[in-house]
């Protein structure tokens, strides 16, 4: 198949990218430069990203889930421009503004649960996570928090304390916030108990109940926070009993059930929120990323009585008018353009292409996904499941050189997530898969 969308015109990286990277190495903090790719982006549209050297790449990572509606969607660009010309900043705590209020209104309508809700807006996913914990503590007057292995909740200190990946996230940053208790997530491909689903009888849920006898008094637990689909930790999709089981545990002990949908929300899995696949309704839901399709705004929406137990919440830029205008436009686009309905066909293509690749390519140890959120876990040996970390790096670098950007996940760096913008065309999607398949075959040897 001839490439129609990916266009590589220079060696990768091209000269302009190389020069800019040299400047970055001089002036940007090294901790900020964890991109594994040597290219510098210049512009993007839909599911195509162009670098400063004029090379075009098919996007299989959607700004790590922040560009589900594609890059520079014209209606969102227009809304942000119009808001910029009208009102840029007030500080909501000093003078309120309408876009914030409208986003809160809209999120109360579209988030799971028919109970009365309230919303607080922030700037980033991490900040919203932090505040969901503060709100839960204020409501329950309890200190402890339950979180999970492999979780990623952000890079601020409380969020880092909740993260369930040590390297590189937590190295050098302790001491961490106290009263955090971490339990195993239902990572069935690498079950922490060495069991298989469904014969395991959901030992991971039982283990939390045991933990209430051995580790933490549930009467002291304010909140349980979990990603319905673990993102950074390896795109882990729990079996059907896991999230309802967690919700039940929370209900039994008066623990606030928080779902972090920062990465899994806004259509990523084919439904507006991933938790809808499991039929659970969180007390608080944490959102960001594709809420505004890439502008910095985040939200905690939840039961009004819980949300309103908190005293002061906010900050200078929270619910920024331009980001909120973009969010309102993005939410309109979901409805007007029937994004979720149209994504179904692409979800089918993704599933069928990946299943075929699995049959042919020995490097793929596990394939997992729902809707338009998929991942492959690469292993050197299907029996021992030895992570193919180096091979994953090589696959992704080779994909880049052929015009496809996909990124890794997981504690071993051996998971490739396949999360293109939902607006990717079928042609672009198939072309991206052609590149990925060819590369995997080549690296598999
Ligand atoms: C599930 C989840 N929670 C929280 C965050 C942190 O969001 P931010 O990077 O905006 O602080 C992320 C970021 O990737 C995430 O995937």
PDB file of N, CA, C and O in Angstrom, residues 269-270 342-354 370-374 429:
ATOM      1  N   UNK A 269     -12.713   4.956  25.027  1.00  0.00           N
ATOM      2  CA  UNK A 269     -13.036   3.528  24.946  1.00  0.00           C
ATOM      3  C   UNK A 269     -14.295   3.254  24.128  1.00  0.00           C
ATOM      4  O   UNK A 269     -14.800   2.139  24.117  1.00  0.00           O
ATOM      5  N   UNK A 270     -14.816   4.282  23.460  1.00  0.00           N
ATOM      6  CA  UNK A 270     -16.029   4.084  22.665  1.00  0.00           C
ATOM      7  C   UNK A 270     -17.273   4.560  23.387  1.00  0.00           C
ATOM      8  O   UNK A 270     -18.324   4.729  22.785  1.00  0.00           O
ATOM      9  N   UNK A 342     -19.566   7.236  15.095  1.00  0.00           N
ATOM     10  CA  UNK A 342     -18.655   7.068  13.949  1.00  0.00           C
ATOM     11  C   UNK A 342     -17.393   6.290  14.332  1.00  0.00           C
ATOM     12  O   UNK A 342     -16.760   5.664  13.475  1.00  0.00           O
ATOM     13  N   UNK A 343     -17.025   6.356  15.605  1.00  0.00           N
ATOM     14  CA  UNK A 343     -15.792   5.669  16.032  1.00  0.00           C
ATOM     15  C   UNK A 343     -15.979   4.154  16.053  1.00  0.00           C
ATOM     16  O   UNK A 343     -14.992   3.402  16.079  1.00  0.00           O
ATOM     17  N   UNK A 344     -17.234   3.708  16.037  1.00  0.00           N
ATOM     18  CA  UNK A 344     -17.475   2.252  16.132  1.00  0.00           C
ATOM     19  C   UNK A 344     -16.816   1.487  14.992  1.00  0.00           C
ATOM     20  O   UNK A 344     -16.238   0.426  15.176  1.00  0.00           O
ATOM     21  N   UNK A 345     -16.926   2.030  13.789  1.00  0.00           N
ATOM     22  CA  UNK A 345     -16.339   1.365  12.618  1.00  0.00           C
ATOM     23  C   UNK A 345     -14.813   1.269  12.793  1.00  0.00           C
ATOM     24  O   UNK A 345     -14.198   0.241  12.491  1.00  0.00           O
ATOM     25  N   UNK A 346     -14.249   2.364  13.315  1.00  0.00           N
ATOM     26  CA  UNK A 346     -12.785   2.366  13.512  1.00  0.00           C
ATOM     27  C   UNK A 346     -12.390   1.373  14.604  1.00  0.00           C
ATOM     28  O   UNK A 346     -11.361   0.709  14.519  1.00  0.00           O
ATOM     29  N   UNK A 347     -13.243   1.256  15.611  1.00  0.00           N
ATOM     30  CA  UNK A 347     -12.976   0.280  16.677  1.00  0.00           C
ATOM     31  C   UNK A 347     -12.931  -1.132  16.082  1.00  0.00           C
ATOM     32  O   UNK A 347     -12.074  -1.944  16.452  1.00  0.00           O
ATOM     33  N   UNK A 348     -13.838  -1.402  15.152  1.00  0.00           N
ATOM     34  CA  UNK A 348     -13.854  -2.739  14.517  1.00  0.00           C
ATOM     35  C   UNK A 348     -12.579  -2.974  13.716  1.00  0.00           C
ATOM     36  O   UNK A 348     -11.992  -4.054  13.750  1.00  0.00           O
ATOM     37  N   UNK A 349     -12.166  -1.943  12.987  1.00  0.00           N
ATOM     38  CA  UNK A 349     -10.921  -2.075  12.201  1.00  0.00           C
ATOM     39  C   UNK A 349      -9.745  -2.352  13.137  1.00  0.00           C
ATOM     40  O   UNK A 349      -8.922  -3.242  12.900  1.00  0.00           O
ATOM     41  N   UNK A 350      -9.692  -1.608  14.230  1.00  0.00           N
ATOM     42  CA  UNK A 350      -8.567  -1.764  15.163  1.00  0.00           C
ATOM     43  C   UNK A 350      -8.523  -3.188  15.709  1.00  0.00           C
ATOM     44  O   UNK A 350      -7.475  -3.834  15.717  1.00  0.00           O
ATOM     45  N   UNK A 351      -9.682  -3.660  16.136  1.00  0.00           N
ATOM     46  CA  UNK A 351      -9.747  -5.005  16.732  1.00  0.00           C
ATOM     47  C   UNK A 351      -9.310  -6.043  15.706  1.00  0.00           C
ATOM     48  O   UNK A 351      -8.468  -6.904  15.987  1.00  0.00           O
ATOM     49  N   UNK A 352      -9.862  -5.928  14.488  1.00  0.00           N
ATOM     50  CA  UNK A 352      -9.583  -6.981  13.512  1.00  0.00           C
ATOM     51  C   UNK A 352      -8.123  -6.932  13.046  1.00  0.00           C
ATOM     52  O   UNK A 352      -7.463  -7.970  12.924  1.00  0.00           O
ATOM     53  N   UNK A 353      -7.585  -5.725  12.849  1.00  0.00           N
ATOM     54  CA  UNK A 353      -6.176  -5.641  12.431  1.00  0.00           C
ATOM     55  C   UNK A 353      -5.259  -6.195  13.524  1.00  0.00           C
ATOM     56  O   UNK A 353      -4.300  -6.912  13.253  1.00  0.00           O
ATOM     57  N   UNK A 354      -5.566  -5.839  14.767  1.00  0.00           N
ATOM     58  CA  UNK A 354      -4.700  -6.283  15.863  1.00  0.00           C
ATOM     59  C   UNK A 354      -4.807  -7.786  16.091  1.00  0.00           C
ATOM     60  O   UNK A 354      -3.804  -8.451  16.372  1.00  0.00           O
ATOM     61  N   UNK A 370     -10.663  -2.069  24.419  1.00  0.00           N
ATOM     62  CA  UNK A 370     -12.107  -1.886  24.233  1.00  0.00           C
ATOM     63  C   UNK A 370     -12.252  -0.702  23.281  1.00  0.00           C
ATOM     64  O   UNK A 370     -11.539   0.294  23.427  1.00  0.00           O
ATOM     65  N   UNK A 371     -13.211  -0.801  22.365  1.00  0.00           N
ATOM     66  CA  UNK A 371     -13.517   0.334  21.489  1.00  0.00           C
ATOM     67  C   UNK A 371     -12.287   0.815  20.743  1.00  0.00           C
ATOM     68  O   UNK A 371     -11.656   0.058  20.007  1.00  0.00           O
ATOM     69  N   UNK A 372     -11.912   2.058  20.984  1.00  0.00           N
ATOM     70  CA  UNK A 372     -10.762   2.637  20.284  1.00  0.00           C
ATOM     71  C   UNK A 372      -9.561   2.808  21.228  1.00  0.00           C
ATOM     72  O   UNK A 372      -8.700   3.649  20.977  1.00  0.00           O
ATOM     73  N   UNK A 373      -9.518   2.027  22.269  1.00  0.00           N
ATOM     74  CA  UNK A 373      -8.363   2.044  23.189  1.00  0.00           C
ATOM     75  C   UNK A 373      -7.767   0.636  23.222  1.00  0.00           C
ATOM     76  O   UNK A 373      -8.382  -0.286  23.758  1.00  0.00           O
ATOM     77  N   UNK A 374      -6.594   0.475  22.641  1.00  0.00           N
ATOM     78  CA  UNK A 374      -5.978  -0.846  22.529  1.00  0.00           C
ATOM     79  C   UNK A 374      -4.513  -0.803  22.935  1.00  0.00           C
ATOM     80  O   UNK A 374      -3.882   0.258  22.903  1.00  0.00           O
ATOM     81  N   UNK A 429      -5.943   5.154   9.481  1.00  0.00           N
ATOM     82  CA  UNK A 429      -5.858   4.083  10.467  1.00  0.00           C
ATOM     83  C   UNK A 429      -5.189   2.851   9.853  1.00  0.00           C
ATOM     84  O   UNK A 429      -4.253   2.274  10.431  1.00  0.00           O
TER      85      UNK A 429
END
